[in-house]
Amino acid sequence: MLKEYLSKVDPRTKDAFFAALTDALKEETRLFVVTANPETLMLAEKTPALSDALLDPETVIVPDGIGVVRAAESLARPIHERVPGVEISEHLLREADGLNKRVFLYGASDETLTALQARVQREWPNAQLVGAKNGYDFDDDQVMDEIAALSPDVVLVALGIPRQETLLHRHLGRFQKGVFVGVGGSFDVLSGKVRRAPLLFQKLGLEWLWRILRSPSRLKRFLSSNLPFLAAVRRLKKENRKQ
Ligand code: UDP
């Protein structure tokens, strides 16, 4: 399935993709975005609900991780840059401010969420925060009931993979409009709790290394998905050459 996932990765540049997000807000269409890194794609290989979410024709997969960009490039797909979840989140909050849109935030710790709410109120005061729930004290499906009743324009879910993607995908059909994104650790960064990699790391495509250096417990998780990912991409390249 890896080939199918990679062939679905959105080839637009970050700016073009951000413009499409803004259009979806203005036109009040429904858009479900999965921010993919190698870990997402490898987990999908053994998690049917995540695989279904990725392969749904409505789902837009963007390359959050440099590994996904490089893999797609090596398979001759014209994907040139990352579209990180944290920047998608920030763009949507900024546009929600400019367009007076309704926002729901679900996930992360209570402390992180409170800090992020304060930042939204300070920096993007016209974004209407219609609700926020931390990711530890609530039932996912009940939170989605609450979100559906509020019909927000932006729904950011920071619960980690695959929970955030499968939850959003399971409930998507209930919504007429809205931009829905699983944003992983973005609330931790946007709230100021965790520092994002310095620009130099970002420019060199080494943001993953920064995250491992900051929390070494990530190393095992990183290796156990990225090594099989590299091997699988190498196999795909060989197959491509034979064809
Ligand atoms: N999280 C949560 N509830 C849980 C487990 C995790 O809300 O039961 C949050 C966690 O606080 C963090 C996010 O989910 O904000 C996942 O972050 P991580 O850095 O693991 O995601 P990544 O960006 O690596 O996918």
CSV table of C-alpha atoms and ligand atoms in Angstrom, one decimal:
chain,number,residue,atom,x,y,z
A,1,MET,CA,0.0,0.0,0.0
A,2,LEU,CA,3.0,2.3,0.5
A,3,LYS,CA,3.0,3.0,-3.2
A,4,GLU,CA,-0.6,4.1,-3.1
A,5,TYR,CA,-0.1,6.4,-0.2
A,6,LEU,CA,3.0,8.0,-1.8
A,7,SER,CA,1.2,8.4,-5.1
A,8,LYS,CA,-1.6,10.3,-3.2
A,9,VAL,CA,0.7,12.8,-1.5
A,10,ASP,CA,-0.3,16.3,-2.6
A,11,PRO,CA,2.3,17.8,-4.9
A,12,ARG,CA,1.5,21.5,-4.3
A,13,THR,CA,4.0,23.9,-2.8
A,14,LYS,CA,3.3,25.1,0.7
A,15,ASP,CA,2.1,28.4,-0.5
A,16,ALA,CA,-0.3,26.8,-3.0
A,17,PHE,CA,-1.6,24.5,-0.4
A,18,PHE,CA,-2.1,27.3,2.1
A,19,ALA,CA,-4.1,29.2,-0.5
A,20,ALA,CA,-6.3,26.1,-1.0
A,21,LEU,CA,-6.9,26.0,2.8
A,22,THR,CA,-7.9,29.7,2.7
A,23,ASP,CA,-10.3,29.0,-0.2
A,24,ALA,CA,-11.9,26.1,1.7
A,25,LEU,CA,-12.6,28.5,4.6
A,26,LYS,CA,-13.9,31.2,2.3
A,27,GLU,CA,-16.1,28.8,0.3
A,28,GLU,CA,-17.1,26.8,3.3
A,29,THR,CA,-16.2,23.5,1.7
A,30,ARG,CA,-15.1,20.4,3.7
A,31,LEU,CA,-11.5,19.4,3.7
A,32,PHE,CA,-9.8,16.6,5.6
A,33,VAL,CA,-6.0,16.8,5.7
A,34,VAL,CA,-3.6,14.2,6.9
A,35,THR,CA,0.0,15.4,7.6
A,36,ALA,CA,2.1,12.4,6.8
A,37,ASN,CA,5.6,11.4,7.9
A,38,PRO,CA,7.2,7.9,7.4
A,39,GLU,CA,5.8,6.8,10.7
A,40,THR,CA,2.2,7.6,9.5
A,41,LEU,CA,2.6,5.6,6.4
A,42,MET,CA,4.3,2.6,8.0
A,43,LEU,CA,1.6,2.5,10.7
A,44,ALA,CA,-1.1,2.6,8.0
A,45,GLU,CA,0.4,-0.6,6.6
A,46,LYS,CA,-0.8,-2.4,9.8
A,47,THR,CA,-3.8,-0.3,10.8
A,48,PRO,CA,-6.7,-0.7,8.5
A,49,ALA,CA,-8.7,2.3,9.8
A,50,LEU,CA,-5.7,4.6,9.2
A,51,SER,CA,-5.1,3.0,5.7
A,52,ASP,CA,-8.8,3.6,4.9
A,53,ALA,CA,-8.5,7.2,6.0
A,54,LEU,CA,-5.4,7.8,3.8
A,55,LEU,CA,-6.9,6.1,0.7
A,56,ASP,CA,-10.3,7.8,0.9
A,57,PRO,CA,-10.4,9.9,-2.3
A,58,GLU,CA,-11.6,12.9,-0.2
A,59,THR,CA,-8.5,12.8,2.0
A,60,VAL,CA,-5.7,15.2,1.2
A,61,ILE,CA,-2.3,13.8,2.3
A,62,VAL,CA,0.4,16.4,2.7
A,63,PRO,CA,4.2,15.7,3.3
A,64,ASP,CA,4.8,16.7,6.9
A,65,GLY,CA,8.1,14.8,7.1
A,66,ILE,CA,11.2,15.2,4.9
A,67,GLY,CA,11.2,11.4,4.6
A,68,VAL,CA,8.0,11.5,2.7
A,69,VAL,CA,9.3,14.3,0.4
A,70,ARG,CA,12.5,12.4,-0.4
A,71,ALA,CA,10.6,9.1,-1.0
A,72,ALA,CA,8.1,10.7,-3.3
A,73,GLU,CA,11.0,12.5,-5.2
A,74,SER,CA,12.9,9.2,-5.6
A,75,LEU,CA,9.8,7.7,-7.2
A,76,ALA,CA,9.8,10.6,-9.6
A,77,ARG,CA,6.8,12.4,-8.1
A,78,PRO,CA,7.2,16.2,-8.3
A,79,ILE,CA,7.0,17.0,-4.5
A,80,HIS,CA,9.5,19.5,-3.5
A,81,GLU,CA,8.9,20.7,0.0
A,82,ARG,CA,7.5,19.8,3.4
A,83,VAL,CA,4.1,21.1,4.5
A,84,PRO,CA,4.4,20.8,8.3
A,85,GLY,CA,1.4,20.4,10.4
A,86,VAL,CA,2.5,23.1,12.8
A,87,GLU,CA,2.6,25.6,10.0
A,88,ILE,CA,-0.8,24.4,8.7
A,89,SER,CA,-2.2,25.0,12.2
A,90,GLU,CA,-0.7,28.5,12.4
A,91,HIS,CA,-2.0,29.4,8.9
A,92,LEU,CA,-5.5,28.3,9.8
A,93,LEU,CA,-5.5,30.2,13.0
A,94,ARG,CA,-4.3,33.3,11.2
A,95,GLU,CA,-6.9,33.0,8.5
A,96,ALA,CA,-9.6,32.2,11.1
A,97,ASP,CA,-8.7,35.6,12.6
A,98,GLY,CA,-8.8,37.4,9.3
A,99,LEU,CA,-12.0,35.8,8.2
A,100,ASN,CA,-13.8,35.7,11.6
A,101,LYS,CA,-14.1,31.9,11.5
A,102,ARG,CA,-15.1,29.4,14.2
A,103,VAL,CA,-12.3,27.2,15.6
A,104,PHE,CA,-12.4,24.0,17.8
A,105,LEU,CA,-9.2,22.7,19.4
A,106,TYR,CA,-9.0,19.1,20.6
A,107,GLY,CA,-6.0,17.4,22.2
A,108,ALA,CA,-2.8,17.9,24.2
A,109,SER,CA,-2.5,18.4,27.9
A,110,ASP,CA,-4.7,20.9,29.8
A,111,GLU,CA,-1.7,23.1,30.5
A,112,THR,CA,-0.7,23.2,26.8
A,113,LEU,CA,-4.2,23.8,25.7
A,114,THR,CA,-4.8,26.7,28.1
A,115,ALA,CA,-1.6,28.3,26.9
A,116,LEU,CA,-2.6,27.9,23.3
A,117,GLN,CA,-6.1,29.4,24.0
A,118,ALA,CA,-4.4,32.4,25.6
A,119,ARG,CA,-2.2,32.8,22.5
A,120,VAL,CA,-5.1,32.6,20.1
A,121,GLN,CA,-7.0,35.2,22.1
A,122,ARG,CA,-4.0,37.5,22.2
A,123,GLU,CA,-2.6,37.0,18.6
A,124,TRP,CA,-5.7,36.1,16.6
A,125,PRO,CA,-8.5,37.7,18.5
A,126,ASN,CA,-11.1,37.5,15.7
A,127,ALA,CA,-10.8,33.8,15.5
A,128,GLN,CA,-13.8,32.6,17.4
A,129,LEU,CA,-12.7,29.8,19.7
A,130,VAL,CA,-16.0,27.9,20.0
A,131,GLY,CA,-14.5,25.1,22.1
A,132,ALA,CA,-11.4,23.4,23.3
A,133,LYS,CA,-10.9,20.1,25.1
A,134,ASN,CA,-7.7,18.5,26.3
A,135,GLY,CA,-6.7,15.1,24.9
A,136,TYR,CA,-6.7,13.1,28.2
A,137,ASP,CA,-10.0,13.6,30.0
A,138,PHE,CA,-12.7,13.0,27.4
A,139,ASP,CA,-14.3,10.4,25.2
A,140,ASP,CA,-13.3,11.0,21.6
A,141,ASP,CA,-16.7,10.2,20.1
A,142,GLN,CA,-18.5,12.4,22.6
A,143,VAL,CA,-16.1,15.3,21.8
A,144,MET,CA,-16.9,14.8,18.1
A,145,ASP,CA,-20.7,15.0,18.9
A,146,GLU,CA,-20.0,18.3,20.6
A,147,ILE,CA,-17.9,19.5,17.7
A,148,ALA,CA,-20.6,18.5,15.2
A,149,ALA,CA,-23.2,20.5,17.1
A,150,LEU,CA,-21.0,23.7,16.9
A,151,SER,CA,-20.3,23.4,13.1
A,152,PRO,CA,-16.9,25.0,13.3
A,153,ASP,CA,-14.8,26.1,10.3
A,154,VAL,CA,-11.5,24.8,11.6
A,155,VAL,CA,-11.0,21.7,13.7
A,156,LEU,CA,-7.5,20.9,14.8
A,157,VAL,CA,-7.0,17.6,16.6
A,158,ALA,CA,-3.7,16.9,18.4
A,159,LEU,CA,-4.0,13.4,19.8
A,160,GLY,CA,-1.1,11.7,17.9
A,161,ILE,CA,-1.3,9.1,15.1
A,162,PRO,CA,-3.4,7.1,14.3
A,163,ARG,CA,-6.0,8.3,16.8
A,164,GLN,CA,-6.5,11.8,15.4
A,165,GLU,CA,-6.8,10.6,11.8
A,166,THR,CA,-9.1,7.7,12.4
A,167,LEU,CA,-11.4,9.8,14.7
A,168,LEU,CA,-11.7,12.6,12.2
A,169,HIS,CA,-12.3,10.2,9.3
A,170,ARG,CA,-14.9,8.2,11.2
A,171,HIS,CA,-17.0,11.4,11.8
A,172,LEU,CA,-16.3,13.4,8.7
A,173,GLY,CA,-19.5,12.5,7.0
A,174,ARG,CA,-21.5,14.4,9.7
A,175,PHE,CA,-20.0,17.8,8.6
A,176,GLN,CA,-21.1,20.0,5.7
A,177,LYS,CA,-18.1,22.3,5.9
A,178,GLY,CA,-14.9,22.8,7.8
A,179,VAL,CA,-11.2,22.1,7.6
A,180,PHE,CA,-10.2,19.1,9.7
A,181,VAL,CA,-6.5,18.4,10.4
A,182,GLY,CA,-4.7,15.9,12.7
A,183,VAL,CA,-1.8,18.0,13.9
A,184,GLY,CA,0.2,15.8,16.3
A,185,GLY,CA,2.5,17.7,18.6
A,186,SER,CA,1.6,21.1,17.0
A,187,PHE,CA,-0.2,22.4,20.1
A,188,ASP,CA,2.9,21.8,22.2
A,189,VAL,CA,4.9,24.0,19.8
A,190,LEU,CA,2.2,26.7,19.2
A,191,SER,CA,1.6,27.1,22.9
A,192,GLY,CA,5.3,27.7,23.5
A,193,LYS,CA,5.7,24.5,25.6
A,194,VAL,CA,8.1,22.9,23.1
A,195,ARG,CA,10.5,24.8,21.0
A,196,ARG,CA,10.5,24.1,17.3
A,197,ALA,CA,13.8,23.2,15.6
A,198,PRO,CA,15.9,26.2,14.7
A,199,LEU,CA,15.6,27.4,11.1
A,200,LEU,CA,19.0,25.9,10.2
A,201,PHE,CA,17.7,22.4,11.2
A,202,GLN,CA,14.5,23.1,9.2
A,203,LYS,CA,16.4,24.2,6.1
A,204,LEU,CA,18.7,21.2,6.2
A,205,GLY,CA,15.8,18.8,6.5
A,206,LEU,CA,16.9,17.8,10.0
A,207,GLU,CA,13.9,18.8,12.1
A,208,TRP,CA,13.5,15.1,12.9
A,209,LEU,CA,17.0,15.0,14.4
A,210,TRP,CA,16.2,18.0,16.5
A,211,ARG,CA,13.1,16.3,17.9
A,212,ILE,CA,15.1,13.2,18.8
A,213,LEU,CA,17.9,15.3,20.4
A,214,ARG,CA,15.2,17.1,22.5
A,215,SER,CA,13.5,13.9,23.5
A,216,PRO,CA,15.7,10.8,23.0
A,217,SER,CA,12.8,8.5,23.8
A,218,ARG,CA,11.7,9.3,20.3
A,219,LEU,CA,14.7,7.5,18.8
A,220,LYS,CA,13.3,4.0,19.1
A,221,ARG,CA,9.9,5.1,17.6
A,222,PHE,CA,11.8,6.9,14.8
A,223,LEU,CA,14.1,3.9,13.9
A,224,SER,CA,11.4,1.3,14.1
A,225,SER,CA,9.4,3.2,11.4
A,226,ASN,CA,12.0,5.0,9.4
A,227,LEU,CA,14.3,2.0,8.7
A,228,PRO,CA,11.5,-0.2,7.3
A,229,PHE,CA,10.3,2.8,5.4
A,230,LEU,CA,13.7,3.4,3.7
A,231,ALA,CA,13.9,-0.3,2.9
A,232,ALA,CA,10.3,-0.3,1.4
A,233,VAL,CA,11.0,2.8,-0.6
A,234,ARG,CA,14.2,1.2,-2.0
A,235,ARG,CA,12.1,-1.8,-3.1
A,236,LEU,CA,9.6,0.4,-4.8
A,237,LYS,CA,12.4,2.2,-6.7
A,238,LYS,CA,13.7,-1.1,-7.9
A,239,GLU,CA,10.2,-2.2,-9.0
A,240,ASN,CA,9.9,1.1,-10.8
A,241,ARG,CA,13.2,0.6,-12.7
A,242,LYS,CA,12.1,-2.8,-13.8
A,243,GLN,CA,8.8,-1.6,-15.3
B,1,UDP,N1,-1.9,13.4,23.3
B,1,UDP,C1,-3.2,13.6,23.8
B,1,UDP,N2,-3.8,12.5,24.4
B,1,UDP,C2,-3.2,11.3,24.6
B,1,UDP,C3,-1.9,11.1,24.0
B,1,UDP,C4,-1.3,12.2,23.4
B,1,UDP,O1,-3.8,14.7,23.7
B,1,UDP,O2,-3.8,10.4,25.1
B,1,UDP,C5,-1.3,14.6,22.7
B,1,UDP,C6,0.1,14.9,23.3
B,1,UDP,O3,-0.1,15.7,24.4
B,1,UDP,C7,0.8,15.7,22.1
B,1,UDP,C8,0.1,15.0,20.9
B,1,UDP,O4,-1.0,14.3,21.4
B,1,UDP,O5,0.4,17.0,22.2
B,1,UDP,C9,1.0,14.1,20.1
B,1,UDP,O6,2.2,14.6,20.0
B,1,UDP,P1,3.5,13.8,19.3
B,1,UDP,O7,4.6,14.8,19.5
B,1,UDP,O8,3.6,12.5,19.8
B,1,UDP,O9,2.9,13.8,17.8
B,1,UDP,P2,3.8,13.8,16.5
B,1,UDP,O10,3.8,15.2,16.1
B,1,UDP,O11,5.1,13.2,16.7
B,1,UDP,O12,2.9,13.0,15.6
